[in-house]
XYZ file of C-alpha atoms in Angstrom:
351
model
C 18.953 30.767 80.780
C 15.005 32.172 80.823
C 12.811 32.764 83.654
C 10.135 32.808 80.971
C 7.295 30.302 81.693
C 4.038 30.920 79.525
C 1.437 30.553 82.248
C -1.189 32.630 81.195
C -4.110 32.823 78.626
C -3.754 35.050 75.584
C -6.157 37.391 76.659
C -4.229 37.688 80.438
C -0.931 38.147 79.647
C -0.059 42.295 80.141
C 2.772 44.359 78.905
C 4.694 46.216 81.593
C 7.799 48.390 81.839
C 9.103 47.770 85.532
C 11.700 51.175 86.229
C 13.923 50.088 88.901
C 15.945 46.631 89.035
C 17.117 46.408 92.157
C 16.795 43.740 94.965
C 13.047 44.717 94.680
C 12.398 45.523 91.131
C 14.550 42.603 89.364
C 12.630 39.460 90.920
C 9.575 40.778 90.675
C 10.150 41.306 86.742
C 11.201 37.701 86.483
C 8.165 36.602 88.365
C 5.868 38.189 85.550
C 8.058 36.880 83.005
C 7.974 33.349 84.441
C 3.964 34.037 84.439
C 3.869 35.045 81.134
C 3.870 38.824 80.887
C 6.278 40.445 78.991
C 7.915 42.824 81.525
C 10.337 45.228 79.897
C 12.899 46.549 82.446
C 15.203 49.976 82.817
C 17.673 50.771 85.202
C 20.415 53.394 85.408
C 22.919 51.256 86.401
C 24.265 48.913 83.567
C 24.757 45.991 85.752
C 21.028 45.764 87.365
C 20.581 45.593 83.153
C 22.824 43.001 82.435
C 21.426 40.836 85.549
C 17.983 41.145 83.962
C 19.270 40.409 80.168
C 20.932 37.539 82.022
C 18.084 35.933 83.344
C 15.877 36.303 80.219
C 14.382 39.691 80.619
C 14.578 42.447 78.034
C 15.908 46.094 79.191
C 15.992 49.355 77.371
C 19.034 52.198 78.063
C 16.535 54.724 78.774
C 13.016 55.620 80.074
C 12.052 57.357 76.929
C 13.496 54.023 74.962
C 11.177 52.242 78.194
C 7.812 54.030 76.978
C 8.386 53.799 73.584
C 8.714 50.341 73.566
C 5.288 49.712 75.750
C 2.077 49.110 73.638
C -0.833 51.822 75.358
C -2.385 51.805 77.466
C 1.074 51.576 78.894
C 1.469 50.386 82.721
C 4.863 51.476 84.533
C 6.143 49.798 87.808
C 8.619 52.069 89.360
C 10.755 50.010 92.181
C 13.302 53.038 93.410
C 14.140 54.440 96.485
C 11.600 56.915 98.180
C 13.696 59.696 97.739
C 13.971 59.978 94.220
C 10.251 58.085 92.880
C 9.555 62.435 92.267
C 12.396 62.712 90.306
C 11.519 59.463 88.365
C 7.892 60.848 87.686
C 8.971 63.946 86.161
C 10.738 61.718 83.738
C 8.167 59.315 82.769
C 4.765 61.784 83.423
C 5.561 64.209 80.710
C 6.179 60.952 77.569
C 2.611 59.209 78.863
C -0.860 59.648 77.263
C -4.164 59.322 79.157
C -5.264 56.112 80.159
C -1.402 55.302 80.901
C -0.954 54.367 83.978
C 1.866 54.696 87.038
C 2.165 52.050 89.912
C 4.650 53.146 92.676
C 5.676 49.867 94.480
C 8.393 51.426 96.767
C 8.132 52.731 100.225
C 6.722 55.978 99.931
C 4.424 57.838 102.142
C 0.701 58.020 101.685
C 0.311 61.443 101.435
C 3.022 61.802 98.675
C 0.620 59.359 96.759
C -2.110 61.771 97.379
C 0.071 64.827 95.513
C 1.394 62.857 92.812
C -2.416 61.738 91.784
C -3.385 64.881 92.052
C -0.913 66.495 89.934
C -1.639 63.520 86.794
C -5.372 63.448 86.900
C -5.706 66.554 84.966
C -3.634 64.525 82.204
C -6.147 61.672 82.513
C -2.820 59.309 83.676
C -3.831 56.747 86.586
C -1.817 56.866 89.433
C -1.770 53.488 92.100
C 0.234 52.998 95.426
C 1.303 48.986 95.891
C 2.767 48.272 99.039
C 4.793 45.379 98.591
C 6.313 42.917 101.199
C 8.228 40.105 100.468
C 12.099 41.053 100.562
C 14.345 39.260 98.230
C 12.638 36.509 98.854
C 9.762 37.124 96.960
C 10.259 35.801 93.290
C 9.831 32.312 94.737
C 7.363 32.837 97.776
C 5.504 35.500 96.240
C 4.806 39.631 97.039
C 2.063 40.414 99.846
C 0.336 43.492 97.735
C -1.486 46.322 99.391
C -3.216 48.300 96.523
C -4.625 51.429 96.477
C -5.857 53.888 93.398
C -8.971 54.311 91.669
C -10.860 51.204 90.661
C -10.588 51.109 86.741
C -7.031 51.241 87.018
C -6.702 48.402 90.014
C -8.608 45.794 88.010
C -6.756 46.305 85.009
C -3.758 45.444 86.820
C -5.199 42.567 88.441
C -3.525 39.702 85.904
C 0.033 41.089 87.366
C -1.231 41.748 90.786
C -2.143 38.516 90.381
C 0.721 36.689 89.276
C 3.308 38.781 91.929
C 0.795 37.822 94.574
C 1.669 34.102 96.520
C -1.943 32.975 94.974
C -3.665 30.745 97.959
C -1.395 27.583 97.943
C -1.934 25.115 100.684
C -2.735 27.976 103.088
C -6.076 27.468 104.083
C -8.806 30.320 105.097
C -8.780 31.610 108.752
C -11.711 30.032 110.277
C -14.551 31.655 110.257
C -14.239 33.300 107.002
C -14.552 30.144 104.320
C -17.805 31.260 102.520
C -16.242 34.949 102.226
C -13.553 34.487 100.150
C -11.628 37.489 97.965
C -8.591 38.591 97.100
C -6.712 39.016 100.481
C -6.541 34.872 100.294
C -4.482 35.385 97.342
C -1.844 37.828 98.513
C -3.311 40.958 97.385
C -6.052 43.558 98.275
C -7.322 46.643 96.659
C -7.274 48.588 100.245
C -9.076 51.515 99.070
C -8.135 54.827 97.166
C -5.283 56.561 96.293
C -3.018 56.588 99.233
C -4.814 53.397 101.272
C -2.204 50.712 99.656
C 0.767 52.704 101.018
C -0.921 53.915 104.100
C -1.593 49.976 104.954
C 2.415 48.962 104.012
C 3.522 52.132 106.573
C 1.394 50.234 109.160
C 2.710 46.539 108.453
C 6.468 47.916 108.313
C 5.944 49.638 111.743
C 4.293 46.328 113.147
C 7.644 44.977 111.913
C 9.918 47.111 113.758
C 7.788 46.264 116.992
C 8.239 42.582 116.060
C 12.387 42.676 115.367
C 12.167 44.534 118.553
C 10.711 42.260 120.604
C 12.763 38.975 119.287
C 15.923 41.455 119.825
C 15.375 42.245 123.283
C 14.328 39.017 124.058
C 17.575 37.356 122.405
C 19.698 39.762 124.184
C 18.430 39.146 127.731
C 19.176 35.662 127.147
C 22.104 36.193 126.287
C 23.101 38.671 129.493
C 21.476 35.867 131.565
C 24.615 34.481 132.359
C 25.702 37.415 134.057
C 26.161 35.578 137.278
C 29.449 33.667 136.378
C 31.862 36.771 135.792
C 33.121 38.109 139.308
C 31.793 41.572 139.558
C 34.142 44.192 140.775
C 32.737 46.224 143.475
C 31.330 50.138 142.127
C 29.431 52.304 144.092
C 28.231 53.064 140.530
C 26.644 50.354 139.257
C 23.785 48.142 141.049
C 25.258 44.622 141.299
C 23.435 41.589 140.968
C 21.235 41.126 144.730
C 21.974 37.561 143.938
C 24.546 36.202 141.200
C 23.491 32.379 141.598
C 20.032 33.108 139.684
C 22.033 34.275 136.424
C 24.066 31.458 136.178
C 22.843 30.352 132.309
C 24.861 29.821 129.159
C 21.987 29.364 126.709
C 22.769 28.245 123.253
C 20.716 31.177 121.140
C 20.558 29.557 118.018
C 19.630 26.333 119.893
C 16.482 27.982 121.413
C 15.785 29.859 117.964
C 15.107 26.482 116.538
C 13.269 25.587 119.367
C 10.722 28.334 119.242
C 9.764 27.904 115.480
C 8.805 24.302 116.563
C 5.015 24.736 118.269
C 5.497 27.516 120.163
C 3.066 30.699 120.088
C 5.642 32.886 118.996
C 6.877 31.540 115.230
C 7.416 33.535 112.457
C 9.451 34.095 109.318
C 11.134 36.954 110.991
C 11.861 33.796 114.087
C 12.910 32.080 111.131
C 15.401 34.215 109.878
C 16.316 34.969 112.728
C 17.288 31.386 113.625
C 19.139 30.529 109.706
C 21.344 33.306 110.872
C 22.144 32.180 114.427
C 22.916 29.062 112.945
C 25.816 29.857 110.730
C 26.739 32.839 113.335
C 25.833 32.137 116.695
C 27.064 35.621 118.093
C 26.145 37.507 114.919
C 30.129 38.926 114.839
C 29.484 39.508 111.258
C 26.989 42.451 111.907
C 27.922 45.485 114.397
C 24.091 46.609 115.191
C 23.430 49.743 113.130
C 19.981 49.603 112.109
C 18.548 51.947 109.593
C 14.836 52.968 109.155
C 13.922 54.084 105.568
C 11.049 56.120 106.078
C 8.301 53.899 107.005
C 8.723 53.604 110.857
C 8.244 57.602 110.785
C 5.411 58.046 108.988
C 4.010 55.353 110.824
C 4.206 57.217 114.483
C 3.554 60.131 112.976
C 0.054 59.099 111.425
C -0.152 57.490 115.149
C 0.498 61.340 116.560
C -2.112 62.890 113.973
C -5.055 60.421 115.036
C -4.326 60.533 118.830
C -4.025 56.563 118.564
C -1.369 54.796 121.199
C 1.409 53.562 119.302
C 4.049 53.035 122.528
C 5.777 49.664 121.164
C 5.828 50.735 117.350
C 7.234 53.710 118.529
C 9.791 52.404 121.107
C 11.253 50.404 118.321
C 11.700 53.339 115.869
C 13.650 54.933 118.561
C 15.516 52.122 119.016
C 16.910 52.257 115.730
C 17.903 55.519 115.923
C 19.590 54.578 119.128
C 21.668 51.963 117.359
C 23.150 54.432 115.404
C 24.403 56.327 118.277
C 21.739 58.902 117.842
C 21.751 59.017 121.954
C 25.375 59.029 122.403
C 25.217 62.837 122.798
C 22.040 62.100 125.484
C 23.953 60.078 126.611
C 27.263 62.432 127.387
C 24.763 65.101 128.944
C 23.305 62.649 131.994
C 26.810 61.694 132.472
C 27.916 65.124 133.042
C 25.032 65.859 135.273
C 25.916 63.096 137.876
C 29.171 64.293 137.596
C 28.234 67.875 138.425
C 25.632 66.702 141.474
C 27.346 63.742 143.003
C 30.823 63.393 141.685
C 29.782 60.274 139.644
C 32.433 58.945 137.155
C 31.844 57.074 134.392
C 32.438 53.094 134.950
C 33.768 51.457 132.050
C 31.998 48.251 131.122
C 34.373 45.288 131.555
């Protein structure tokens, strides 16, 4: 079964090799494809091929077969971890022509953008950061782009920025801004030069951690709030409750999850999901709270530190995640130890 759709005029349909057909990478080749483009893919791994072959896409068993098979001016799309988009360069930069050009769509950091560009602008090859949001959700919804690169080689991407991009659906304007139209109403903005597309995405995903943050502490107070109903066993170590009778709930989490995306201030997709997974695991058993960070959340504060900007809730939540990988637990051992050494404190073991 195809994903193709012919969508497009002649004259706006693109070729495009996408390198990387992962989670990422593989719906948003099947979202050009279903637009029209013909969007060539290559992965390492045989079965991200075979999932693309599957769903109507063409693949290639190498990057050199990849290039060879693009018409030029050729545009690669590489969707690949951060850690290895260098290693992935030095492959493709050395079989590309000028006027060729590179789009990195992955999480790397702005000034990694900056140093790649540099290094391919003496071979005339166009280099052009896309932040993309949109998860795996994204080949039906759409891909929030954040562009950045030099302006000849943004608007010749624009048909696939385009057709990745939600378009404006039934989403209307904010007020205030219906005469001033552009291409932020469709899902995608050219945010400035090399660098400014990726330097935008670090900001969004550290906005997201603060977000996931807040909804998690807020979930998990509700969920302590019923605190009041267990006897407490007396401690000199820990503070008990000055009253137990005003911690006497047993809220239903997934109930009020529902109830918040329903005309309250505080909806979301992130409420939404949020709520779809309360709802077929109210105590979230399946998941044991090790969040990871790729990258993002980092340079994020640190771009925060560089500018002398407050960033306390974006970077509370970064250090959160390191938290819930028991980064602290050594921290954690030393102020243990101390009231031990000062006051004789033992540890209390949580019921």
């Amino acid at each position: 079964m195809t994903d193709y759709i012919p969508a497009l005029a002649k004259e706006a349909r693109m070729d495009m090799g996408m390198v990387g057909l992962g989670r990422m990478g593989l719906g948003m080749a099947r979202r050009l494809g279903r637009d029209g483009h013909s969007c060539i893919g290559f992965d390492p791994g045989a079965a991200a091929r075979t999932a693309y072959d599957d769903a109507g896409g063409r693949t290639v068993a190498s990057i050199k077969d990849l290039i060879a098979a693009l018409p030029a001016p050729r545009v690669l799309w590489i969707m690949v971890p951060a850690g290895i988009v260098d290693q992935v360069v030095s492959e493709l930069a050395p079989l590309l022509d000028a006027g060729d050009t590179i789009v990195e769509g992955g999480n790397s950091c702005w000034q990694d953008d900056l140093r790649r560009a540099a290094g391919l602008a003496p071979r005339g090859i166009h280099w052009v950061d896309a932040g993309v949001s949109g998860g795996v959700w994204g080949l039906e919804r759409g891909y929030c782009l954040m562009v950045g690169g030099p302006d000849e080689a943004v608007a010749r991407l624009e048909p696939i920025l385009r057709s990745l991009a939600p378009g404006r659906g039934n989403v209307p304007p904010s007020p205030g801004r219906e005469t001033r139209g552009g291409r932020a109403e469709e899902g995608w903005l050219h945010c400035g030069p090399t660098g400014a597309g990726h330097f935008v995405k670090r900001v969004h995903n550290g906005i997201e951690y603060g977000l996931m943050a807040a909804y998690a502490e807020g979930f998990n107070l509700l969920r302590q709030a019923n605190r009041g109903l267990a006897p407490a066993a007396a401690s000199s170590e820990s503070t008990p409750l000055r009253d137990p009778s005003h911690y006497q709930y047993d809220f239903d989490l997934a109930d009020i999850a529902e109830l918040w995306r329903r005309g309250s201030v505080i909806p979301s997709w992130l409420l939404d999901l949020t709520a779809q997974a309360m709802a077929g695991d109210p105590n979230l058993d399946s998941f044991a709270g090790r969040v990871s960070d790729s990258g993002e959340g980092r340079w994020t504060v640190q771009a925060a530190v560089d500018l002398g900007v407050p960033a306390h809730v974006l970077t509370a939540s970064l250090f959160e995640r390191f938290s819930s990988r028991g980064e602290a637990l050594f921290a954690d051992k030393v102020c243990s130890a101390m009231r031990k050494g000062f006051g004789g404190h033992l540890e209390r073991k949580n019921p």
